[in-house]
Amino acid sequence: MCDHVAARRQLIVDTTSASGGAVQILERPRRAVIAATKSGTEKNATVFARYWVEALEDPAADTDKSDSISAMEAFRYATKKTAAFYDSQKRLATEHAVFNDTGRGAAVREAGNGQGLLMSSFTLLRLGTSQQAGNDPAKRALLEKKDQLEQKIDTLKYQKAAMDPQDYKKQLTEALVELAKVQEQLDK
Amino acid sequence: MRFAVVLPIFALAWAVSVRAAAPADCWALRKHGHSAEAKGCFETLTHSGDAYLRAEGFWGLEQWERANEQFRAVTQPAGSQDRYKVRWGMLLHERFNDNDANGLFREALENNPSSAEAYLGLATVSADGFEGQAAEYLAKAIALDPKLAEAHELMADIALSNDDTDVAAAEADKAIALENDALDAMAIHGAIELIANRSPEAWFAKIHAINPHYGEASARVGRQLGLHYRYEDAVTYYRKAVELEPRLWAAHSALGIALMRLGQEDEPFRELELCYDNGYRDKATVNSLRLLDSYKNFETFRDSTTILKLHKTEAALLRPYLQAELLTILATYEKKYRMKLPGPVQVEVYPDHEDFAVRTTGMPGLGAFGVTFGQVVAMDSPSAYKPGGLNWGSTLWHEMSHVFILTATNHRVPRWFTEGLAVHEEGERSPEWRDRLTPEILVAIRDKKFLPVATLDRGFVYPQYPSQVIVSYFQAGSICDFVTEKWGEDKLLDMVRSFAKLQTTSQVIQQDLGVAPEAFDKEFFGWIGKKYGAEAAHFDAWLEELKALVVAAQQKQYDTVLRQGPGVLGLYPEYVADANVYLLMAAAAKARNDDNAEAAILTEYEHKGGQLPDALKRLATLEENARKPAEAAATLERVNYIYPVKDEDLHRRLGDLLYAQKRYDPAIREYAACVASNPVDKAGAEFNLAQAYFAAGQKDKAEETLLAALEIAPGYRPAQKLLLELQRSPAKPD
């Protein structure tokens, strides 16, 4: 049925018990599939759906503060809350949510090895009004600078383990302050 | 097993050498310290054509498996002697298999209901588990065979554990009268002397005249000292035990565990490992070793007055709460008890209840939540329970009261008094933490099951009915409440001083309160009757009406619940456990969209000590909606004492409320707790903390925390704005 939906990208969220058993059947390129359980043998009633919905209502799910909630953010929010539910109730967890967004292979529980890219860019909900600064030619230079700073910060974070902590902190602070200033000018 | 050994030991050795050995003779040789002769005697038994004799022989040679095989063989035929099963049961008990041991004792009794030895076996196993049935089994054993000296020895041991010194001495005397080598009875006498602060040497001289290397007597004394809070003295006697009898692995194990109670790790590990390596692997030994091994997962935080040992997974979260509370407790009790502790108090907090349970191994009582060994407190973490299952704050106040009272009395205080005072202190800290008047207690009041104060200790160690320990805690706490109400709180301090001078409960009541114990009981029971008599009398009616209310709630008859609820509540307002009226009415009010009514009933629930975090958090929401932020914050602060773990939302909400009220320091505490809770929104949590630091004028910490937020989410605009503000305004904000 979903194959007939003419969408460039798809997200299927199956929150039922034993839903993990359906992942492989649903897998397609450019389609992300989320299941509340890791296999068809986890047959108990699930609570994942409760926390999936909660993720869409709770701004805290926007962990990268991009004013939007991606499928990956919602998945992480729901899985963490589901695990906490079983933990606090002193019950053995009878559901372990998984996903597949590469269209091939087994479903996984965490991003990595190509899994998670589609879901990370799959926006489910926009929380704020994103600035359309890109339309203003006067601000293009600032946007370019912002991109450069963001890349620099990403590179710094990547190199963190190999860097002297003081040096890392200094460079990160400088880059973050610079980025904040650029954003301030963009927001004017 | 009973041995009619009255022969002089030389005559016995001669007798054994010239005729076929009997098990009793071999065991007697061992008991008298003739190890080599005993070993020869047991070896002789192993060559016997009789499987039973072989079993005893292998047992004596500590070849447990072979002894077990022989016992299995000898008990296989139908109609085998019941005493074989009893002996097999005793072997299994010695080798840590109490379930099968009990089964064998019961099988023996099926064959022979008059087997005193089988009842003694059941009593031995029950006594190890502090079960009240132990005394009943012993009474049966003694009735069937009044000359069973071992039964009298065990009865003496139980009586002393129960602080019934007169009975303990009398039973020990009976055992000695029956068998002049009743060494364990002599040990009980030694323990009685020590507990009364007198020298036990005369008794030890008698013991050592019979067997100079009898370590079991010292171990038995050590156990009794431990049961009477004399933890350091217990170690001294366990040391004597292993010195006298280096292969007494049970004493090595007890020594290791006793040293753990003093907060040590290295020597206990050596002692317990020694036991393990020598095949002594009972639950206590193995679990204690595992616990010691798990200490690598704990972090220790020290200051001049406290040592806090927390699991790494929750140390960052719990430390600020526990440390602050500990300092408050120390300051409060130092003032109240007019004393300072001689050194830092160590508090260990276990997120796994099974780890905590290891710390209470071999201890009587509830074993719930917390235990104190002098200056060492072990307690459950709130994460060991479902939300609402434990109030760590009241537990800490309770245990710390023990620390002070044990110190003040030099560990010479009756159990009822230190427990009662600890319960009383919980209620002093907060009326909401007052000991719960649970249904079992109400029934005990109705059925007049409270004990006279002079014998109240007996309700703690070997309970005579399942809920007696809980009832005794409540009674003891209520006695301290009663004393405070009638004579003033200072009288409790006078009583502490009198107990320190080794006065008995009866003497203390008479001297400090100026009333005979019997008259005190009468007055106290009257006081309890006035407070709870009506509730106790209406207990059955309350139960029926509560059931009807629950049915009405299940059928969504909300008007009925709201109309009839107050009446049911009035019958027993202290009940805040499962299916309580408060929450039934709150749910009904919520269904009727009546926020005011819901908030009112939840407030009552809160003030009666209701501890369900979800209900309290709902109340906080209603209070926030009603623009009562201070009340909402106070409600969430209560939740912090109950379940501060695994709840980032709690800390964020409370932090927001406190921040809005410009209470920046507690807001910092809450936002830091949110960060330590490993929240989903890490950047948001760090930003909130940075904001609070900034508001509190702690610029460096604010910047550090802000960088943590922006490292996670570099484009986080509120954080960017604060970063620029920090960069541009170095001056301290107001």
Short mmCIF file of N, CA, C and O in Angstrom, two decimals, chain B residues 18-119:
data_model
loop_
_atom_site.label_atom_id
_atom_site.label_comp_id
_atom_site.label_asym_id
_atom_site.label_seq_id
_atom_site.Cartn_x
_atom_site.Cartn_y
_atom_site.Cartn_z
N VAL B 18 39.34 -49.31 71.84
CA VAL B 18 39.21 -50.76 72.04
C VAL B 18 37.89 -51.33 71.54
O VAL B 18 37.69 -52.52 71.59
N ARG B 19 36.98 -50.50 71.08
CA ARG B 19 35.74 -51.06 70.54
C ARG B 19 35.35 -50.29 69.29
O ARG B 19 35.96 -49.29 68.95
N ALA B 20 34.38 -50.79 68.63
CA ALA B 20 33.93 -50.12 67.42
C ALA B 20 33.47 -48.72 67.76
O ALA B 20 32.76 -48.51 68.75
N ALA B 21 33.91 -47.76 66.95
CA ALA B 21 33.58 -46.36 67.22
C ALA B 21 32.10 -46.09 66.96
O ALA B 21 31.50 -46.69 66.08
N ALA B 22 31.56 -45.21 67.76
CA ALA B 22 30.19 -44.72 67.54
C ALA B 22 30.31 -43.25 67.17
O ALA B 22 31.19 -42.55 67.67
N PRO B 23 29.41 -42.75 66.29
CA PRO B 23 29.51 -41.34 65.89
C PRO B 23 29.57 -40.39 67.07
O PRO B 23 30.37 -39.46 67.08
N ALA B 24 28.72 -40.65 68.08
CA ALA B 24 28.69 -39.72 69.21
C ALA B 24 30.06 -39.63 69.87
O ALA B 24 30.49 -38.54 70.31
N ASP B 25 30.76 -40.74 69.94
CA ASP B 25 32.09 -40.72 70.55
C ASP B 25 33.05 -39.85 69.74
O ASP B 25 33.82 -39.06 70.29
N CYS B 26 32.98 -40.02 68.41
CA CYS B 26 33.88 -39.24 67.54
C CYS B 26 33.60 -37.75 67.69
O CYS B 26 34.52 -36.94 67.81
N TRP B 27 32.31 -37.39 67.65
CA TRP B 27 31.95 -35.97 67.76
C TRP B 27 32.36 -35.43 69.13
O TRP B 27 32.78 -34.28 69.25
N ALA B 28 32.25 -36.27 70.15
CA ALA B 28 32.64 -35.82 71.49
C ALA B 28 34.14 -35.54 71.55
O ALA B 28 34.58 -34.57 72.16
N LEU B 29 34.92 -36.41 70.89
CA LEU B 29 36.36 -36.17 70.86
C LEU B 29 36.66 -34.82 70.22
O LEU B 29 37.48 -34.05 70.70
N ARG B 30 35.95 -34.56 69.13
CA ARG B 30 36.17 -33.27 68.45
C ARG B 30 35.76 -32.11 69.35
O ARG B 30 36.46 -31.12 69.47
N LYS B 31 34.61 -32.28 69.97
CA LYS B 31 34.11 -31.20 70.82
C LYS B 31 35.09 -30.90 71.95
O LYS B 31 35.21 -29.75 72.39
N HIS B 32 35.77 -31.94 72.38
CA HIS B 32 36.72 -31.75 73.49
C HIS B 32 38.11 -31.36 73.01
O HIS B 32 39.05 -31.32 73.79
N GLY B 33 38.25 -31.14 71.73
CA GLY B 33 39.51 -30.62 71.22
C GLY B 33 40.53 -31.67 70.88
O GLY B 33 41.68 -31.34 70.62
N HIS B 34 40.16 -32.95 70.87
CA HIS B 34 41.10 -34.02 70.54
C HIS B 34 41.02 -34.29 69.03
O HIS B 34 40.46 -35.29 68.59
N SER B 35 41.57 -33.39 68.29
CA SER B 35 41.38 -33.42 66.84
C SER B 35 41.94 -34.69 66.20
O SER B 35 41.27 -35.31 65.36
N ALA B 36 43.17 -35.05 66.59
CA ALA B 36 43.79 -36.22 65.96
C ALA B 36 42.98 -37.49 66.27
O ALA B 36 42.70 -38.29 65.37
N GLU B 37 42.60 -37.63 67.53
CA GLU B 37 41.82 -38.81 67.91
C GLU B 37 40.47 -38.81 67.20
O GLU B 37 39.98 -39.86 66.75
N ALA B 38 39.89 -37.63 67.11
CA ALA B 38 38.59 -37.52 66.44
C ALA B 38 38.72 -37.93 64.98
O ALA B 38 37.88 -38.67 64.45
N LYS B 39 39.79 -37.46 64.35
CA LYS B 39 39.98 -37.78 62.94
C LYS B 39 40.11 -39.29 62.75
O LYS B 39 39.48 -39.89 61.87
N GLY B 40 40.90 -39.92 63.65
CA GLY B 40 41.05 -41.37 63.58
C GLY B 40 39.72 -42.06 63.77
O GLY B 40 39.39 -43.04 63.08
N CYS B 41 38.97 -41.54 64.71
CA CYS B 41 37.66 -42.12 65.02
C CYS B 41 36.73 -42.05 63.79
O CYS B 41 36.10 -43.02 63.41
N PHE B 42 36.72 -40.88 63.15
CA PHE B 42 35.85 -40.72 61.97
C PHE B 42 36.33 -41.61 60.83
O PHE B 42 35.53 -42.17 60.09
N GLU B 43 37.66 -41.74 60.71
CA GLU B 43 38.18 -42.61 59.65
C GLU B 43 37.73 -44.04 59.87
O GLU B 43 37.37 -44.75 58.93
N THR B 44 37.74 -44.44 61.14
CA THR B 44 37.26 -45.79 61.45
C THR B 44 35.82 -45.96 60.97
O THR B 44 35.46 -47.00 60.40
N LEU B 45 35.03 -44.93 61.21
CA LEU B 45 33.62 -45.00 60.80
C LEU B 45 33.48 -45.18 59.29
O LEU B 45 32.58 -45.87 58.82
N THR B 46 34.37 -44.54 58.55
CA THR B 46 34.21 -44.60 57.09
C THR B 46 34.43 -46.02 56.56
O THR B 46 34.04 -46.32 55.43
N HIS B 47 35.08 -46.87 57.37
CA HIS B 47 35.31 -48.26 56.91
C HIS B 47 34.22 -49.20 57.38
O HIS B 47 34.30 -50.40 57.15
N SER B 48 33.22 -48.64 58.04
CA SER B 48 32.15 -49.48 58.58
C SER B 48 31.30 -50.07 57.45
O SER B 48 31.23 -49.51 56.35
N GLY B 49 30.65 -51.16 57.73
CA GLY B 49 29.72 -51.75 56.76
C GLY B 49 28.37 -51.07 56.79
O GLY B 49 27.51 -51.34 55.95
N ASP B 50 28.19 -50.17 57.75
CA ASP B 50 26.91 -49.48 57.93
C ASP B 50 26.98 -48.12 57.23
O ASP B 50 27.84 -47.29 57.56
N ALA B 51 26.08 -47.90 56.28
CA ALA B 51 26.13 -46.65 55.51
C ALA B 51 25.96 -45.42 56.41
O ALA B 51 26.57 -44.38 56.18
N TYR B 52 25.12 -45.56 57.44
CA TYR B 52 24.92 -44.42 58.34
C TYR B 52 26.23 -44.06 59.02
O TYR B 52 26.61 -42.88 59.10
N LEU B 53 26.94 -45.07 59.52
CA LEU B 53 28.21 -44.79 60.21
C LEU B 53 29.22 -44.18 59.23
O LEU B 53 29.97 -43.28 59.58
N ARG B 54 29.19 -44.68 58.00
CA ARG B 54 30.10 -44.11 56.99
C ARG B 54 29.76 -42.63 56.75
O ARG B 54 30.66 -41.80 56.61
N ALA B 55 28.46 -42.36 56.72
CA ALA B 55 28.03 -40.96 56.50
C ALA B 55 28.58 -40.06 57.59
O ALA B 55 29.14 -38.98 57.32
N GLU B 56 28.43 -40.51 58.84
CA GLU B 56 28.95 -39.69 59.95
C GLU B 56 30.47 -39.55 59.86
O GLU B 56 31.03 -38.48 60.15
N GLY B 57 31.12 -40.63 59.44
CA GLY B 57 32.58 -40.60 59.32
C GLY B 57 33.03 -39.59 58.29
O GLY B 57 33.90 -38.74 58.54
N PHE B 58 32.41 -39.66 57.11
CA PHE B 58 32.80 -38.71 56.05
C PHE B 58 32.47 -37.27 56.45
O PHE B 58 33.20 -36.34 56.15
N TRP B 59 31.35 -37.13 57.13
CA TRP B 59 30.95 -35.79 57.62
C TRP B 59 32.05 -35.24 58.54
O TRP B 59 32.53 -34.12 58.39
N GLY B 60 32.46 -36.09 59.48
CA GLY B 60 33.49 -35.66 60.44
C GLY B 60 34.80 -35.32 59.76
O GLY B 60 35.57 -34.48 60.24
N LEU B 61 35.06 -35.99 58.63
CA LEU B 61 36.31 -35.72 57.88
C LEU B 61 36.12 -34.58 56.87
O LEU B 61 37.01 -34.31 56.06
N GLU B 62 34.97 -33.97 56.93
CA GLU B 62 34.62 -32.85 56.04
C GLU B 62 34.60 -33.26 54.58
O GLU B 62 34.88 -32.45 53.69
N GLN B 63 34.28 -34.53 54.36
CA GLN B 63 34.10 -34.99 52.98
C GLN B 63 32.59 -34.97 52.72
O GLN B 63 31.90 -35.99 52.76
N TRP B 64 32.11 -33.76 52.45
CA TRP B 64 30.67 -33.53 52.45
C TRP B 64 29.92 -34.35 51.40
O TRP B 64 28.86 -34.91 51.68
N GLU B 65 30.48 -34.40 50.21
CA GLU B 65 29.77 -35.10 49.13
C GLU B 65 29.62 -36.58 49.45
O GLU B 65 28.56 -37.18 49.22
N ARG B 66 30.70 -37.16 49.96
CA ARG B 66 30.64 -38.60 50.28
C ARG B 66 29.68 -38.84 51.43
O ARG B 66 28.94 -39.83 51.45
N ALA B 67 29.68 -37.92 52.39
CA ALA B 67 28.73 -38.06 53.50
C ALA B 67 27.30 -37.98 52.97
O ALA B 67 26.43 -38.78 53.35
N ASN B 68 27.10 -37.06 52.06
CA ASN B 68 25.78 -36.88 51.46
C ASN B 68 25.33 -38.17 50.75
O ASN B 68 24.18 -38.62 50.89
N GLU B 69 26.26 -38.76 49.98
CA GLU B 69 25.94 -40.01 49.26
C GLU B 69 25.53 -41.11 50.23
O GLU B 69 24.57 -41.85 49.99
N GLN B 70 26.28 -41.22 51.33
CA GLN B 70 25.99 -42.29 52.29
C GLN B 70 24.63 -42.06 52.97
O GLN B 70 23.88 -43.00 53.19
N PHE B 71 24.35 -40.79 53.27
CA PHE B 71 23.04 -40.51 53.88
C PHE B 71 21.92 -40.83 52.90
O PHE B 71 20.88 -41.36 53.28
N ARG B 72 22.18 -40.52 51.63
CA ARG B 72 21.15 -40.82 50.63
C ARG B 72 20.92 -42.33 50.58
O ARG B 72 19.78 -42.79 50.53
N ALA B 73 22.00 -43.08 50.64
CA ALA B 73 21.89 -44.54 50.56
C ALA B 73 21.15 -45.10 51.77
O ALA B 73 20.27 -45.95 51.63
N VAL B 74 21.48 -44.58 52.95
CA VAL B 74 20.92 -45.16 54.16
C VAL B 74 19.45 -44.79 54.35
O VAL B 74 18.69 -45.50 55.02
N THR B 75 19.04 -43.69 53.75
CA THR B 75 17.63 -43.27 53.91
C THR B 75 16.76 -43.76 52.77
O THR B 75 15.55 -43.54 52.77
N GLN B 76 17.39 -44.43 51.78
CA GLN B 76 16.65 -44.89 50.60
C GLN B 76 15.60 -45.95 50.95
O GLN B 76 14.44 -45.85 50.53
N PRO B 77 15.98 -46.98 51.72
CA PRO B 77 15.00 -48.05 51.98
C PRO B 77 13.78 -47.53 52.74
O PRO B 77 13.93 -46.68 53.63
N ALA B 78 12.63 -48.08 52.37
CA ALA B 78 11.43 -47.70 53.10
C ALA B 78 11.61 -48.14 54.56
O ALA B 78 12.16 -49.19 54.84
N GLY B 79 11.16 -47.31 55.46
CA GLY B 79 11.25 -47.64 56.87
C GLY B 79 12.60 -47.40 57.49
O GLY B 79 12.89 -47.89 58.59
N SER B 80 13.45 -46.66 56.78
CA SER B 80 14.75 -46.35 57.40
C SER B 80 14.50 -45.43 58.61
O SER B 80 13.49 -44.73 58.67
N GLN B 81 15.43 -45.44 59.50
CA GLN B 81 15.23 -44.72 60.77
C GLN B 81 15.10 -43.21 60.54
O GLN B 81 15.86 -42.64 59.75
N ASP B 82 14.15 -42.62 61.23
CA ASP B 82 13.94 -41.18 61.04
C ASP B 82 15.16 -40.37 61.47
O ASP B 82 15.43 -39.30 60.94
N ARG B 83 15.91 -40.88 62.43
CA ARG B 83 17.07 -40.11 62.91
C ARG B 83 18.12 -39.97 61.82
O ARG B 83 18.90 -39.02 61.82
N TYR B 84 18.15 -40.91 60.87
CA TYR B 84 19.10 -40.75 59.77
C TYR B 84 18.75 -39.51 58.95
O TYR B 84 19.62 -38.77 58.51
N LYS B 85 17.46 -39.34 58.74
CA LYS B 85 17.03 -38.16 57.97
C LYS B 85 17.35 -36.88 58.74
O LYS B 85 17.72 -35.86 58.15
N VAL B 86 17.17 -36.94 60.05
CA VAL B 86 17.47 -35.76 60.86
C VAL B 86 18.96 -35.42 60.74
O VAL B 86 19.34 -34.27 60.53
N ARG B 87 19.79 -36.44 60.85
CA ARG B 87 21.23 -36.18 60.76
C ARG B 87 21.62 -35.68 59.37
O ARG B 87 22.44 -34.78 59.22
N TRP B 88 20.97 -36.27 58.37
CA TRP B 88 21.24 -35.81 57.00
C TRP B 88 20.82 -34.34 56.86
O TRP B 88 21.54 -33.52 56.30
N GLY B 89 19.68 -34.02 57.43
CA GLY B 89 19.20 -32.64 57.41
C GLY B 89 20.19 -31.70 58.08
O GLY B 89 20.47 -30.60 57.59
N MET B 90 20.77 -32.15 59.19
CA MET B 90 21.74 -31.29 59.89
C MET B 90 23.00 -31.09 59.03
O MET B 90 23.59 -30.01 59.03
N LEU B 91 23.39 -32.17 58.31
CA LEU B 91 24.53 -32.02 57.40
C LEU B 91 24.21 -30.98 56.33
O LEU B 91 25.03 -30.08 56.05
N LEU B 92 23.02 -31.09 55.75
CA LEU B 92 22.65 -30.16 54.69
C LEU B 92 22.57 -28.73 55.23
O LEU B 92 22.97 -27.78 54.56
N HIS B 93 22.05 -28.59 56.45
CA HIS B 93 22.00 -27.26 57.05
C HIS B 93 23.43 -26.70 57.21
O HIS B 93 23.69 -25.54 56.90
N GLU B 94 24.32 -27.55 57.65
CA GLU B 94 25.70 -27.12 57.83
C GLU B 94 26.33 -26.71 56.50
O GLU B 94 27.20 -25.86 56.45
N ARG B 95 25.85 -27.35 55.42
CA ARG B 95 26.39 -27.05 54.10
C ARG B 95 25.45 -26.14 53.31
O ARG B 95 25.35 -26.21 52.10
N PHE B 96 24.72 -25.30 54.03
CA PHE B 96 24.00 -24.16 53.44
C PHE B 96 22.77 -24.52 52.60
O PHE B 96 22.35 -23.73 51.76
N ASN B 97 22.22 -25.70 52.81
CA ASN B 97 21.04 -26.08 52.02
C ASN B 97 19.86 -26.24 52.98
O ASN B 97 19.47 -27.35 53.33
N ASP B 98 19.32 -25.13 53.41
CA ASP B 98 18.26 -25.17 54.42
C ASP B 98 16.93 -25.70 53.88
O ASP B 98 16.17 -26.31 54.62
N ASN B 99 16.68 -25.49 52.62
CA ASN B 99 15.41 -25.97 52.05
C ASN B 99 15.31 -27.49 52.16
O ASN B 99 14.33 -28.03 52.67
N ASP B 100 16.36 -28.15 51.66
CA ASP B 100 16.34 -29.61 51.71
C ASP B 100 16.45 -30.11 53.15
O ASP B 100 15.88 -31.15 53.50
N ALA B 101 17.17 -29.36 53.96
CA ALA B 101 17.28 -29.75 55.37
C ALA B 101 15.89 -29.75 56.01
O ALA B 101 15.48 -30.72 56.66
N ASN B 102 15.16 -28.68 55.78
CA ASN B 102 13.80 -28.59 56.33
C ASN B 102 12.93 -29.74 55.84
O ASN B 102 12.15 -30.32 56.58
N GLY B 103 13.07 -30.05 54.55
CA GLY B 103 12.30 -31.15 53.97
C GLY B 103 12.57 -32.46 54.69
O GLY B 103 11.65 -33.23 55.00
N LEU B 104 13.84 -32.71 54.99
CA LEU B 104 14.20 -33.96 55.67
C LEU B 104 13.67 -33.99 57.10
O LEU B 104 13.20 -35.03 57.58
N PHE B 105 13.73 -32.85 57.78
CA PHE B 105 13.21 -32.81 59.15
C PHE B 105 11.70 -33.11 59.12
O PHE B 105 11.19 -33.83 59.98
N ARG B 106 11.04 -32.57 58.13
CA ARG B 106 9.59 -32.79 58.06
C ARG B 106 9.28 -34.24 57.70
O ARG B 106 8.33 -34.83 58.23
N GLU B 107 10.08 -34.81 56.80
CA GLU B 107 9.88 -36.24 56.48
C GLU B 107 10.08 -37.09 57.73
O GLU B 107 9.34 -38.04 57.98
N ALA B 108 11.09 -36.73 58.50
CA ALA B 108 11.36 -37.49 59.74
C ALA B 108 10.15 -37.39 60.67
O ALA B 108 9.76 -38.38 61.30
N LEU B 109 9.56 -36.20 60.72
CA LEU B 109 8.41 -36.02 61.61
C LEU B 109 7.18 -36.76 61.10
O LEU B 109 6.33 -37.19 61.89
N GLU B 110 7.08 -36.92 59.79
CA GLU B 110 5.97 -37.70 59.25
C GLU B 110 6.08 -39.16 59.71
O GLU B 110 5.09 -39.79 60.06
N ASN B 111 7.31 -39.64 59.70
CA ASN B 111 7.54 -41.03 60.15
C ASN B 111 7.40 -41.14 61.66
O ASN B 111 6.87 -42.13 62.17
N ASN B 112 7.90 -40.13 62.33
CA ASN B 112 7.92 -40.20 63.79
C ASN B 112 7.59 -38.83 64.38
O ASN B 112 8.49 -38.01 64.59
N PRO B 113 6.31 -38.57 64.62
CA PRO B 113 5.92 -37.25 65.13
C PRO B 113 6.52 -36.93 66.50
O PRO B 113 6.43 -35.80 66.97
N SER B 114 7.14 -37.92 67.13
CA SER B 114 7.73 -37.66 68.45
C SER B 114 9.23 -37.41 68.38
O SER B 114 9.93 -37.52 69.39
N SER B 115 9.73 -37.12 67.19
CA SER B 115 11.18 -36.92 67.06
C SER B 115 11.57 -35.53 67.56
O SER B 115 11.41 -34.52 66.87
N ALA B 116 12.11 -35.49 68.74
CA ALA B 116 12.57 -34.20 69.31
C ALA B 116 13.70 -33.64 68.47
O ALA B 116 13.80 -32.43 68.26
N GLU B 117 14.57 -34.55 67.95
CA GLU B 117 15.71 -34.08 67.15
C GLU B 117 15.24 -33.40 65.86
O GLU B 117 15.86 -32.43 65.40
N ALA B 118 14.14 -33.93 65.28
CA ALA B 118 13.63 -33.31 64.05
C ALA B 118 13.12 -31.90 64.35
O ALA B 118 13.36 -30.96 63.58
N TYR B 119 12.43 -31.76 65.47
CA TYR B 119 11.97 -30.41 65.85
C TYR B 119 13.17 -29.50 66.13
O TYR B 119 13.15 -28.32 65.79
#
